Tab-separated table of C-alpha atoms and ligand atoms in Angstrom:
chain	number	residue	atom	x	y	z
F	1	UNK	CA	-40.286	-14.721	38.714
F	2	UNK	CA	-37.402	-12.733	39.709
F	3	UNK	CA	-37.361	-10.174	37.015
F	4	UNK	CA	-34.073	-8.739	37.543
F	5	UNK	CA	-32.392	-12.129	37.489
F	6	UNK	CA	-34.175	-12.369	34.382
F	7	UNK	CA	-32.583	-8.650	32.919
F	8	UNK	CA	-28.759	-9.689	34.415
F	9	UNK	CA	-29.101	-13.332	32.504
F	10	UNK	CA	-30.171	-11.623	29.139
F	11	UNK	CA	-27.509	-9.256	29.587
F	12	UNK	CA	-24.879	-12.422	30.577
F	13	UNK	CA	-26.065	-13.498	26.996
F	14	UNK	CA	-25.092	-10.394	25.411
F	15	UNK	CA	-21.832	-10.209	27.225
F	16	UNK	CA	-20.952	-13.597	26.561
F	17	UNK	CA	-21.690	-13.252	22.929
F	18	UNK	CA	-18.794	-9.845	22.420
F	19	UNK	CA	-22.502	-7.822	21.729
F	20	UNK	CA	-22.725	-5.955	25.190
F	21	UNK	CA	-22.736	-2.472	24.032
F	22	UNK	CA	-20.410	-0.149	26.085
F	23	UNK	CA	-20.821	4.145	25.688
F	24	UNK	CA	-17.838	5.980	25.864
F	25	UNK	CA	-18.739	8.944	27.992
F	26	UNK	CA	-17.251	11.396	26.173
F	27	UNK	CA	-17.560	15.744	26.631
F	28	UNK	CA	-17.080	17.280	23.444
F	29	UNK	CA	-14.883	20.233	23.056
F	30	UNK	CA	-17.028	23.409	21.350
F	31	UNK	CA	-14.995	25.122	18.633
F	32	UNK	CA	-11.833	22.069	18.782
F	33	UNK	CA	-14.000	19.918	16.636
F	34	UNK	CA	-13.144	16.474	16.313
F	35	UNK	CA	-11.337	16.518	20.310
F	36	UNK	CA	-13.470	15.638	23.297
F	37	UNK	CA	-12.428	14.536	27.104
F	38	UNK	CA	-13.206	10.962	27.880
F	39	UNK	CA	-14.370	10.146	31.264
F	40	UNK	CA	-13.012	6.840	31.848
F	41	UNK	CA	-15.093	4.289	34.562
F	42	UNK	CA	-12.507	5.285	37.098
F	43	UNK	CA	-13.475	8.606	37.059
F	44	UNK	CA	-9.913	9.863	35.084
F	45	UNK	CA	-10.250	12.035	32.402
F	46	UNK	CA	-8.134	12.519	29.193
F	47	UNK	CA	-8.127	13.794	25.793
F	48	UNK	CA	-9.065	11.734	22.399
F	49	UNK	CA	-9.768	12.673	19.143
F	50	UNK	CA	-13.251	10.873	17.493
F	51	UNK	CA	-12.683	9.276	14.654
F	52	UNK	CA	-16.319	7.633	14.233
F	53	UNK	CA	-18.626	10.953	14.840
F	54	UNK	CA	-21.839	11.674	12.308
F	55	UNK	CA	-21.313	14.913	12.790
F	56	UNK	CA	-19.780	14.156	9.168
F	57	UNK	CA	-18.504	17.798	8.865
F	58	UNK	CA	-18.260	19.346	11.980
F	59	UNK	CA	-21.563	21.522	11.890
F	60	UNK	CA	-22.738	20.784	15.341
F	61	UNK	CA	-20.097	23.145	16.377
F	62	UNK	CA	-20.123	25.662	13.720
F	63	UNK	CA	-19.854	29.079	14.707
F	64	UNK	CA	-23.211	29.784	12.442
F	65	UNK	CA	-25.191	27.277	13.935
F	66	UNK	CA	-24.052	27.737	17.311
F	67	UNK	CA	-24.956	31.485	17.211
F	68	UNK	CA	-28.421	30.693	15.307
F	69	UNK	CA	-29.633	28.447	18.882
F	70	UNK	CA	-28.382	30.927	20.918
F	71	UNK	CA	-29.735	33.861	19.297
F	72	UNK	CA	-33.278	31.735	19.356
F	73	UNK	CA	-33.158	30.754	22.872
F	74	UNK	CA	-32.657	34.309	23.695
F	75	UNK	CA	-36.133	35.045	21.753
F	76	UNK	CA	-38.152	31.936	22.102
F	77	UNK	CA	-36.709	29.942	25.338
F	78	UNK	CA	-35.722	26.522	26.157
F	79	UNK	CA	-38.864	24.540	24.671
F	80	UNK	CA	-41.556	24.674	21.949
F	81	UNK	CA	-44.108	24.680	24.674
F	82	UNK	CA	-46.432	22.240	23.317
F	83	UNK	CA	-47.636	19.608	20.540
F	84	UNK	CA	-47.291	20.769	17.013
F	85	UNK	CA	-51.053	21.108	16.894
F	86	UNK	CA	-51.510	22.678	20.788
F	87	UNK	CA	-49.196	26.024	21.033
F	88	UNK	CA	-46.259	24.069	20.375
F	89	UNK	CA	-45.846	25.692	16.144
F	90	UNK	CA	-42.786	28.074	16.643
F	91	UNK	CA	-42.201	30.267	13.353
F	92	UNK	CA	-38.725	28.614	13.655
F	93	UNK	CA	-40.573	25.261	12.326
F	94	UNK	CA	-42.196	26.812	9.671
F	95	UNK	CA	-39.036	28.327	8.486
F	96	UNK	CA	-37.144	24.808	8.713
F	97	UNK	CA	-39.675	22.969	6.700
F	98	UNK	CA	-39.793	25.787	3.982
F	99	UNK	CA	-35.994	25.539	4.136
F	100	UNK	CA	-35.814	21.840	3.500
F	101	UNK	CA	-38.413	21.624	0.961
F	102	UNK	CA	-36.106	23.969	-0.800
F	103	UNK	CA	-33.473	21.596	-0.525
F	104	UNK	CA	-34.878	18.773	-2.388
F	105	UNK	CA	-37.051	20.556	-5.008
F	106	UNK	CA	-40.225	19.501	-2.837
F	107	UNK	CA	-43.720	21.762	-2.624
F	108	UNK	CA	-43.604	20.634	1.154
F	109	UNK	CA	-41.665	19.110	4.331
F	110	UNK	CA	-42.518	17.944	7.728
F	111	UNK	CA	-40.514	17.566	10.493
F	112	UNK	CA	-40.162	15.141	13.006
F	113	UNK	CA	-38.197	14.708	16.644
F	114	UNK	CA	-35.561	12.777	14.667
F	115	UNK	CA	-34.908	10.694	11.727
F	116	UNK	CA	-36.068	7.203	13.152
F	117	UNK	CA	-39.096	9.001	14.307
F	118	UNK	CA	-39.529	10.317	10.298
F	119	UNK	CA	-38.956	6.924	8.819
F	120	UNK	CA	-41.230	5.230	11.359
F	121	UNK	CA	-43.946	7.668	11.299
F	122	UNK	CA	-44.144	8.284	7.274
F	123	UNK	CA	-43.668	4.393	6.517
F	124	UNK	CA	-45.938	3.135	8.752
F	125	UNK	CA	-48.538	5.921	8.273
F	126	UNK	CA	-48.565	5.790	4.055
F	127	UNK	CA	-48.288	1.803	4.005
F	128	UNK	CA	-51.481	1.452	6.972
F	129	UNK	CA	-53.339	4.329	5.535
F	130	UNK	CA	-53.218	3.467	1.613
F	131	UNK	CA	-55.566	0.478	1.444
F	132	UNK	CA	-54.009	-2.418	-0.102
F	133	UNK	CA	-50.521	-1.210	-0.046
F	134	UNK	CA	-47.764	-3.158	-0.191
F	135	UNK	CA	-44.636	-1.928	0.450
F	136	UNK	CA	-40.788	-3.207	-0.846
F	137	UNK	CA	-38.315	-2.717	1.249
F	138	UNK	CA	-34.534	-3.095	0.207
F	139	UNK	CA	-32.911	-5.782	2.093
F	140	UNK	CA	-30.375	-3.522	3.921
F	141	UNK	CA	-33.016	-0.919	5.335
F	142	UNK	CA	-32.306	0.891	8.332
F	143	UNK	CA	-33.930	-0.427	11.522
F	144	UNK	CA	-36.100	2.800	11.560
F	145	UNK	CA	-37.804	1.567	8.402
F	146	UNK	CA	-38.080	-2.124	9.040
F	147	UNK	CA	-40.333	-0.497	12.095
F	148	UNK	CA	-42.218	1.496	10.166
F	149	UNK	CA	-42.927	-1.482	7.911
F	150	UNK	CA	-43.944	-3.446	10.934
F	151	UNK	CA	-46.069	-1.544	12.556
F	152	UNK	CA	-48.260	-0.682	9.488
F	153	UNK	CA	-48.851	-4.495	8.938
F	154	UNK	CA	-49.032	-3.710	4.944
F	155	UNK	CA	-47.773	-7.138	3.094
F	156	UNK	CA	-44.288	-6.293	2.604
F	157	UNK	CA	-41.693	-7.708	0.257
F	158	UNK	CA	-38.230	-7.725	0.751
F	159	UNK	CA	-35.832	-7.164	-2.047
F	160	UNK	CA	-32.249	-7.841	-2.580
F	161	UNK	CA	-29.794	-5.100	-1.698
F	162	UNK	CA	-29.571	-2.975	-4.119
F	163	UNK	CA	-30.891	-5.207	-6.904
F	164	UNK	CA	-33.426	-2.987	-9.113
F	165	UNK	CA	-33.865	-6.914	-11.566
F	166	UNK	CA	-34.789	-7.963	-7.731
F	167	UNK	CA	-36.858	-5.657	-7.388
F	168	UNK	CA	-38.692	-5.646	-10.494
F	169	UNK	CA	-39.345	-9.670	-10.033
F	170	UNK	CA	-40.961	-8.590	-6.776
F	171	UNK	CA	-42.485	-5.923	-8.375
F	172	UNK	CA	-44.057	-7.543	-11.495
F	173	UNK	CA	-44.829	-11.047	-9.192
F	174	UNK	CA	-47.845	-8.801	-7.779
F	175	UNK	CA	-51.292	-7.586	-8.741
F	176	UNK	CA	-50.822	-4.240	-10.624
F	177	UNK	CA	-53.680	-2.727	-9.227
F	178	UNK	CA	-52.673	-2.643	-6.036
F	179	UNK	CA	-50.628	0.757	-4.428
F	180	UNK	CA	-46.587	-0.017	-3.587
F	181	UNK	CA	-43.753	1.989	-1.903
F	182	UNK	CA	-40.424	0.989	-2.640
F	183	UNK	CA	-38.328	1.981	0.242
F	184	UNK	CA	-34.710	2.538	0.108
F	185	UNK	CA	-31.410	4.266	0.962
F	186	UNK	CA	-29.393	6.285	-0.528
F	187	UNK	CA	-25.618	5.827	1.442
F	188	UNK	CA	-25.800	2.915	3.384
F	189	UNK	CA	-24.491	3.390	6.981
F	190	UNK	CA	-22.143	0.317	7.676
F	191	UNK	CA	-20.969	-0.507	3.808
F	192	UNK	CA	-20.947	2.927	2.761
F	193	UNK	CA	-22.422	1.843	-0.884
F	194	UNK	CA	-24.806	3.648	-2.780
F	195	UNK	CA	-28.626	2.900	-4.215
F	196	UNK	CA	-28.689	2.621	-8.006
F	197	UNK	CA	-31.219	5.194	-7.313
F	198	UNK	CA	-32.143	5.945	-11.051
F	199	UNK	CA	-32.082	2.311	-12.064
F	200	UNK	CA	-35.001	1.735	-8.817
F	201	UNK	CA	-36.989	4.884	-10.301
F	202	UNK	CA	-37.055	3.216	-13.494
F	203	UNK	CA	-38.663	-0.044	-12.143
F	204	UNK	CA	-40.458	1.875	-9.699
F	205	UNK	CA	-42.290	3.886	-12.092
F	206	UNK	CA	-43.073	1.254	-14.865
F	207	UNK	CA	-44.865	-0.324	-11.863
F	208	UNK	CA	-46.586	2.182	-10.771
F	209	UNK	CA	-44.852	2.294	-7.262
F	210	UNK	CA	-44.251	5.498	-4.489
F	211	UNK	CA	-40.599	5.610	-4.090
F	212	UNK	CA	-39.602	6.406	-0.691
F	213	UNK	CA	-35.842	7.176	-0.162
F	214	UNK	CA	-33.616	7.527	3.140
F	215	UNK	CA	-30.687	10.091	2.815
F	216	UNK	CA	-30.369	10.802	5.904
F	217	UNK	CA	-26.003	9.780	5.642
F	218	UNK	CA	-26.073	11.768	2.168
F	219	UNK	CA	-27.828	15.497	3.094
F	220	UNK	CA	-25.303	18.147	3.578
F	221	UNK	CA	-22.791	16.045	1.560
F	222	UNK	CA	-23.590	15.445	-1.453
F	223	UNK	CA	-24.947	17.017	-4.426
F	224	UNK	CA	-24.010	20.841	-5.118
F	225	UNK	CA	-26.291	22.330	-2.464
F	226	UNK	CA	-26.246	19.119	-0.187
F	227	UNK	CA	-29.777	17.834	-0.950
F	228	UNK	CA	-28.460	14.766	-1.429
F	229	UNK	CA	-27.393	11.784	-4.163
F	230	UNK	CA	-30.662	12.286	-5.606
F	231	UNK	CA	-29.729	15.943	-5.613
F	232	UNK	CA	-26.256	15.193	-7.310
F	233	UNK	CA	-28.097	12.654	-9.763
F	234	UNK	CA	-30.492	15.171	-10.836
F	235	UNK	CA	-33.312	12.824	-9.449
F	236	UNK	CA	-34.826	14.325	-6.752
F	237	UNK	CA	-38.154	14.919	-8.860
F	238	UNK	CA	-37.991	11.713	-9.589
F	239	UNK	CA	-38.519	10.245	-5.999
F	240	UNK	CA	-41.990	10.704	-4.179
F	241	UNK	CA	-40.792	11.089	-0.744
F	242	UNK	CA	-36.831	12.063	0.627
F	243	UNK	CA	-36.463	11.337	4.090
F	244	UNK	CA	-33.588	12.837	6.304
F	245	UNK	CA	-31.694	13.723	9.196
F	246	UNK	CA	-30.765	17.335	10.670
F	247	UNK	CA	-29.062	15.208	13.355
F	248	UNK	CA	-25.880	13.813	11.164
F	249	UNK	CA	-24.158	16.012	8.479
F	250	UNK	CA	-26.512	19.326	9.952
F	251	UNK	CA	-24.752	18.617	13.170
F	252	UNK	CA	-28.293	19.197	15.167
F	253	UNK	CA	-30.969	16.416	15.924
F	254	UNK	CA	-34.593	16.145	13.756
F	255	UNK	CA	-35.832	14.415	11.057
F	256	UNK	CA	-38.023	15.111	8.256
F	257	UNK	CA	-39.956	14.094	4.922
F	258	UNK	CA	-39.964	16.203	2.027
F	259	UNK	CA	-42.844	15.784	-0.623
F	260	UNK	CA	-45.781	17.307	-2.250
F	261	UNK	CA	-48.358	19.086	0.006
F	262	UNK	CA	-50.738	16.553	-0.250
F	263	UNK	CA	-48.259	13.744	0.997
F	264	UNK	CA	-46.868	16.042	3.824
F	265	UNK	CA	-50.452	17.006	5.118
F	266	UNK	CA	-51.774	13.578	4.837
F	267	UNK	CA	-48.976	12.497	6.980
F	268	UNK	CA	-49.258	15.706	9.109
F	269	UNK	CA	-52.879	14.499	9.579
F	270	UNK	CA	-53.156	10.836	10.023
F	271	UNK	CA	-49.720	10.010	12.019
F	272	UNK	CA	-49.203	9.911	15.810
F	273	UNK	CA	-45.960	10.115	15.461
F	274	UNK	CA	-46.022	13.296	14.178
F	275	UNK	CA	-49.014	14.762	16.548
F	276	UNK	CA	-48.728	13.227	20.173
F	277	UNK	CA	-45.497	14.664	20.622
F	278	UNK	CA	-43.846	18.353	21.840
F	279	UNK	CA	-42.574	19.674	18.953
F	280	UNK	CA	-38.847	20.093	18.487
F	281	UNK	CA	-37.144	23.297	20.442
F	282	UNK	CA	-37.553	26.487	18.533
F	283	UNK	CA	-33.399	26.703	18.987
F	284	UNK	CA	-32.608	23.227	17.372
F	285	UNK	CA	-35.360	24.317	14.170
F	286	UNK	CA	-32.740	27.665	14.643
F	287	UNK	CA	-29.750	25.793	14.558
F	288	UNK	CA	-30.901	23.332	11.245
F	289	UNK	CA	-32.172	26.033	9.280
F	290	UNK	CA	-28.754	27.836	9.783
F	291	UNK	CA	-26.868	24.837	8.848
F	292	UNK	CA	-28.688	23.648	5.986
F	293	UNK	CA	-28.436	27.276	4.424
F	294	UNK	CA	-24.786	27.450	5.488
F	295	UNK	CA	-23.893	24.198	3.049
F	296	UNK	CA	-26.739	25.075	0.320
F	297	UNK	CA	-24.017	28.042	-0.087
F	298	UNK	CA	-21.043	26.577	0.854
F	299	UNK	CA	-19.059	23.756	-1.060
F	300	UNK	CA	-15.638	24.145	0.311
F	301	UNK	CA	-16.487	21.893	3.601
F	302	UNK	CA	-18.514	19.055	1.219
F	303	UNK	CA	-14.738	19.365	-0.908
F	304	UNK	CA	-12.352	19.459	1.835
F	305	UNK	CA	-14.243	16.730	3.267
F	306	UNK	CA	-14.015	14.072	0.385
F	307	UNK	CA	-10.290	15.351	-0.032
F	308	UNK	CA	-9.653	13.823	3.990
F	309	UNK	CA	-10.989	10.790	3.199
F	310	UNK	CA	-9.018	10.071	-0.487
F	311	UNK	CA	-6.091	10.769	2.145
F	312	UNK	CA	-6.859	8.443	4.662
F	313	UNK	CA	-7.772	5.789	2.556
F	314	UNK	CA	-4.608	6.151	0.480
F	315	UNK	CA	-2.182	6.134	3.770
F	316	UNK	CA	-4.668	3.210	4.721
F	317	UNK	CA	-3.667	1.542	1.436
F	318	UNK	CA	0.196	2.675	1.781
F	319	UNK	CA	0.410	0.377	5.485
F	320	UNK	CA	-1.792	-2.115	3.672
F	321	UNK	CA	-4.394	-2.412	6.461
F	322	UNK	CA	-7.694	-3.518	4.788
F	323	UNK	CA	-10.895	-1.359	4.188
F	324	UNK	CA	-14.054	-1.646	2.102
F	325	UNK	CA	-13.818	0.339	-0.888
F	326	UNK	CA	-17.103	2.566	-1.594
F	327	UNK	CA	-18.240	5.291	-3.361
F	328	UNK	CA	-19.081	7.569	-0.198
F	329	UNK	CA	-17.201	8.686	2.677
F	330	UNK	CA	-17.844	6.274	4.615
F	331	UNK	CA	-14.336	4.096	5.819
F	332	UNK	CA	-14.958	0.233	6.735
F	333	UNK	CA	-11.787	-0.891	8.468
F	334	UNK	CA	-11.923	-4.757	8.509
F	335	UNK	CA	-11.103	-6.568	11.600
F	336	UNK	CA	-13.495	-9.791	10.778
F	337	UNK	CA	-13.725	-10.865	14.532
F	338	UNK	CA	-15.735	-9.460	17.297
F	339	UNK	CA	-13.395	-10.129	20.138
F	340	UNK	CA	-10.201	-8.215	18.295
F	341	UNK	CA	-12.366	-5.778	16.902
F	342	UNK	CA	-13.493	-4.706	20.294
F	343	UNK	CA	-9.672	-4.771	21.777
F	344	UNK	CA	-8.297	-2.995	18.866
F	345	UNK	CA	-10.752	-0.374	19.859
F	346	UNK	CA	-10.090	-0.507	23.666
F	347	UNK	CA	-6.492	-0.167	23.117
F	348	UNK	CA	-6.949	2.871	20.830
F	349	UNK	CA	-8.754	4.655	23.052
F	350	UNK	CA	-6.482	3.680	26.234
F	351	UNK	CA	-3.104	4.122	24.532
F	352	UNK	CA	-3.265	6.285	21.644
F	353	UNK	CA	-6.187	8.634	22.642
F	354	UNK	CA	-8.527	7.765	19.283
F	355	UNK	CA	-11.989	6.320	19.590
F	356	UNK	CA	-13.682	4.368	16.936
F	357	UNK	CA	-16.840	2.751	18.626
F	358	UNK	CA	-16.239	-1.245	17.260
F	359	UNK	CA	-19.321	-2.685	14.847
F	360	UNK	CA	-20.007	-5.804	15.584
F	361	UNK	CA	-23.254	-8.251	14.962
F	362	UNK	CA	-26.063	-7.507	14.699
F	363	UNK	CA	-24.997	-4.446	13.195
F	364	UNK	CA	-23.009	-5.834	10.883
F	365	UNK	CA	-22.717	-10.099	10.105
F	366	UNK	CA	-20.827	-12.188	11.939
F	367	UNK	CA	-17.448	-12.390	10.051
F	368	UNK	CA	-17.663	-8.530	9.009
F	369	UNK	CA	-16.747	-7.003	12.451
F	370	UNK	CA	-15.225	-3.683	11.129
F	371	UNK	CA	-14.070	-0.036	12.850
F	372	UNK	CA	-16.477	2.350	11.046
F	373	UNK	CA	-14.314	5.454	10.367
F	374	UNK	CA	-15.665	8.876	9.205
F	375	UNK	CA	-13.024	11.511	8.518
F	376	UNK	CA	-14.447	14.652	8.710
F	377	UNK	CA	-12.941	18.201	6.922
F	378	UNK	CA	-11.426	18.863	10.508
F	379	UNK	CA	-9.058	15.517	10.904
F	380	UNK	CA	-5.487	16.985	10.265
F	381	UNK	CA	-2.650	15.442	8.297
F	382	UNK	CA	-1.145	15.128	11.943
F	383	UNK	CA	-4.558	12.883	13.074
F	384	UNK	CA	-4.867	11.009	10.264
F	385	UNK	CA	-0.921	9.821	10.283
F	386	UNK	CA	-1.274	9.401	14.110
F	387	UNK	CA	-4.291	6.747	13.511
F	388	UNK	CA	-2.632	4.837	10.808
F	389	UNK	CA	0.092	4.817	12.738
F	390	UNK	CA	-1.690	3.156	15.584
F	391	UNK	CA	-3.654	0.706	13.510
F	392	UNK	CA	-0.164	-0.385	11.826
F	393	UNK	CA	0.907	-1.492	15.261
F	394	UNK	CA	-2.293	-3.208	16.017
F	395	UNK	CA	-2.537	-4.719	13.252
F	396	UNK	CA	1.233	-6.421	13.648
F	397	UNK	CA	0.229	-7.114	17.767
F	398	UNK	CA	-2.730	-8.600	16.603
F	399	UNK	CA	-1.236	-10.729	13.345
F	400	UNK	CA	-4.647	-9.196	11.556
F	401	UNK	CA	-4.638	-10.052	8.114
F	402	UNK	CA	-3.041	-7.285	5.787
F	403	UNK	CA	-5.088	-5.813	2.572
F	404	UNK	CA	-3.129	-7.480	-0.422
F	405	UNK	CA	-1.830	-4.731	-2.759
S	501	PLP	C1	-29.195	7.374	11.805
S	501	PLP	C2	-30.197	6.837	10.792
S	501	PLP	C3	-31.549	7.157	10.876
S	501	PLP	C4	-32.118	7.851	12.063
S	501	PLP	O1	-31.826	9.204	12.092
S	501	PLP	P1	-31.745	9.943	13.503
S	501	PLP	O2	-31.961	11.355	13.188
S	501	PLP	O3	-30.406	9.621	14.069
S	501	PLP	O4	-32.840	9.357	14.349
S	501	PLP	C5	-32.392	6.788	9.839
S	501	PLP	N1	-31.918	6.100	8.777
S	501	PLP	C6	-30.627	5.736	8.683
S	501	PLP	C7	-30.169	4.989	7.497
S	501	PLP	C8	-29.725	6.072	9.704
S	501	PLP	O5	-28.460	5.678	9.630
């Protein structure tokens, strides 16, 4: 067989389909947060401003956490030198995972090489490891769970999104003697909608379930010391594990679990993803810890931050171009087509120097193509009037339907 025949054709399918995924090679700007040069195919360069980063508030380039890898790479050096388990503990981890179980109220953390890693590791560690478990698994899940799930083999049942009555049919339709893990997110990525997370601890617990919850697009943001919805819900006892990111709103990369000591060390003990790997650089466990203490302190980014968004979405509103409304700060621009949703983003990034990355399918479903926007405290008036601007002029090129008032 002639394999690479075999890669181009799949690829042909992909292109043929609007699903071929292009990167736009971009080189951030340190300290002119959200602007970064574009190097286009031909080798030009010029200057955009990102309207679609998860660097939700601009951390990856804050002065404090900046300083805080520097200042460890001039201690510790580039790497960590080793496995967690084989020389490759820095004091730097240690600090981070006191740091985060601080965050959300938990006796322990563990951290992992990045949030997929966390949600496959934990998942598929707790539902192989606890005999008989089954594990329920909301019907939107991130693809980092749905792996986790898979790879344990536990019987898994999947429950409508966001649907606690689904949840307890599933729930109840079971033998009651048998472990469960309800897994979950807080924020949803794509929708931006948020987990009745209180509602799902109630059904969770009158079952006798492990609740298992993803806020990995909600640390940092909400709640008053950003640990989270559950954090801002006053739930955060409430939930067995919370899983996260240092890589979005922290600005950094990592992922962790926070949970009692007896969770965290069983999964520090049992998982491979957690042990056959170099631990995370001593300057990026730095460069977290810095940030996470930065917003436990610090509310006026988390404020200025959902103030940019009400603003965008009400000049959105004022040129009547359509977007999902949502409870998080997450801004769904609706295109409904995967051809103009990838051309609308082409032109903004050719003519008007603004890059939103197009969702299409699988992503999203077919019929749902959308530009995922994420203001961040940084956007200007100036930005956000010059991207509504150029989305009003799509949107009359491109005779896209208008929102209706
Ligand atoms: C991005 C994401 C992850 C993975 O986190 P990384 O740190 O980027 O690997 C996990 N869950 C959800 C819902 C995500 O959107």
């Amino acid at each position: 067989m002639d394999m690479n025949a075999f890669f181009e054709n799949a690829l042909d399918g992909l292109r043929d389909a609007g699903n071929y995924r292009v990167f736009a090679d971009l080189e951030r700007h340190a300290g002119d947060f959200p602007r970064a040069t574009r190097y286009r195919p031909d080798g030009e360069t010029h200057d955009v401003t990102v309207w679609c980063s998860n660097d939700y508030l601009g951390m990856g380039q804050n002065a404090v956490v900046t300083s805080a890898m520097k200042e460890a790479i001039d201690r510790c050096g580039a790497g960590a030198g080793g496995t967690r388990n084989i020389s490759g503990t820095n004091h730097y981890h240690v600090l981070l995972e006191k740091e985060l179980a601080d965050l959300h109220g938990k006796e322990a953390a563990l951290i992992f090489t990045s949030g997929y890693v966390s949600n496959w590791a934990a998942i598929s560690t707790l539902a192989s490891r606890v005999p008989g478990c089954i594990v329920y698994s909301d019907g939107l899940n991130h693809a980092s769970m749905i792996e986790g799930i898979r790879h344990s083999r536990a019987d898994k049942r999947i429950w409508k999104h966001n649907d606690p009555e689904d949840l307890e049919r599933k729930l109840a339709a079971d033998d009651p003697e048998r472990p469960k893990l309800v897994a979950f997110e807080s924020v949803y990525s794509m929708d931006g909608d948020i987990a009745p997370i209180a509602e799902i601890c109630d059904v969770a617990e009158k079952y006798g379930a492990m609740t298992y919850l993803d806020e990995v697009h909600a640390v940092g943001m909400y709640g008053p010391r950003g640990g989270g919805v559950a954090e801002r819900e006053g739930l955060m006892d409430r939930l067995t594990v919370i899983e996260g990111t240092m890589g979005k709103a922290f600005g950094v990369m990592g992922g962790y679990i926070a949970a009692s000591t007896a969770l965290c060390d069983f999964v520090r003990s049992f998982s491979s993803g957690f042990i056959f790997t170099t631990a995370l650089p001593p300057a990026l466990a730095a460069g977290a810890t810095a940030s996470i203490q930065h917003l436990k302190g610090n509310e006026i980014l988390r404020r200025r931050h959902k103030e940019r968004v009400a603003k965008l979405r009400a000049k959105l509103d004022a040129r009547s171009i359509p977007h999902m409304s949502n409870p998080s700060h997450i801004v769904p621009v609706m295109v409904g087509n995967a051809a103009k949703c990838k051309w609308i983003s082409d032109l903004l990034l050719d003519s008007y120097g603004i890059y939103v990355q197009p969702i299409n399918y699988p992503t999203v479903p077919v019929g749902t193509e959308r530009l995922r926007i994420t203001p961040t405290p940084l956007h200007s008036d100036a930005d956000i009037d010059h991207l509504v601007g150029a989305l009003n002029d799509l949107w009359s090129q491109c005779a896209l339907s208008r929102a209706v008032a």
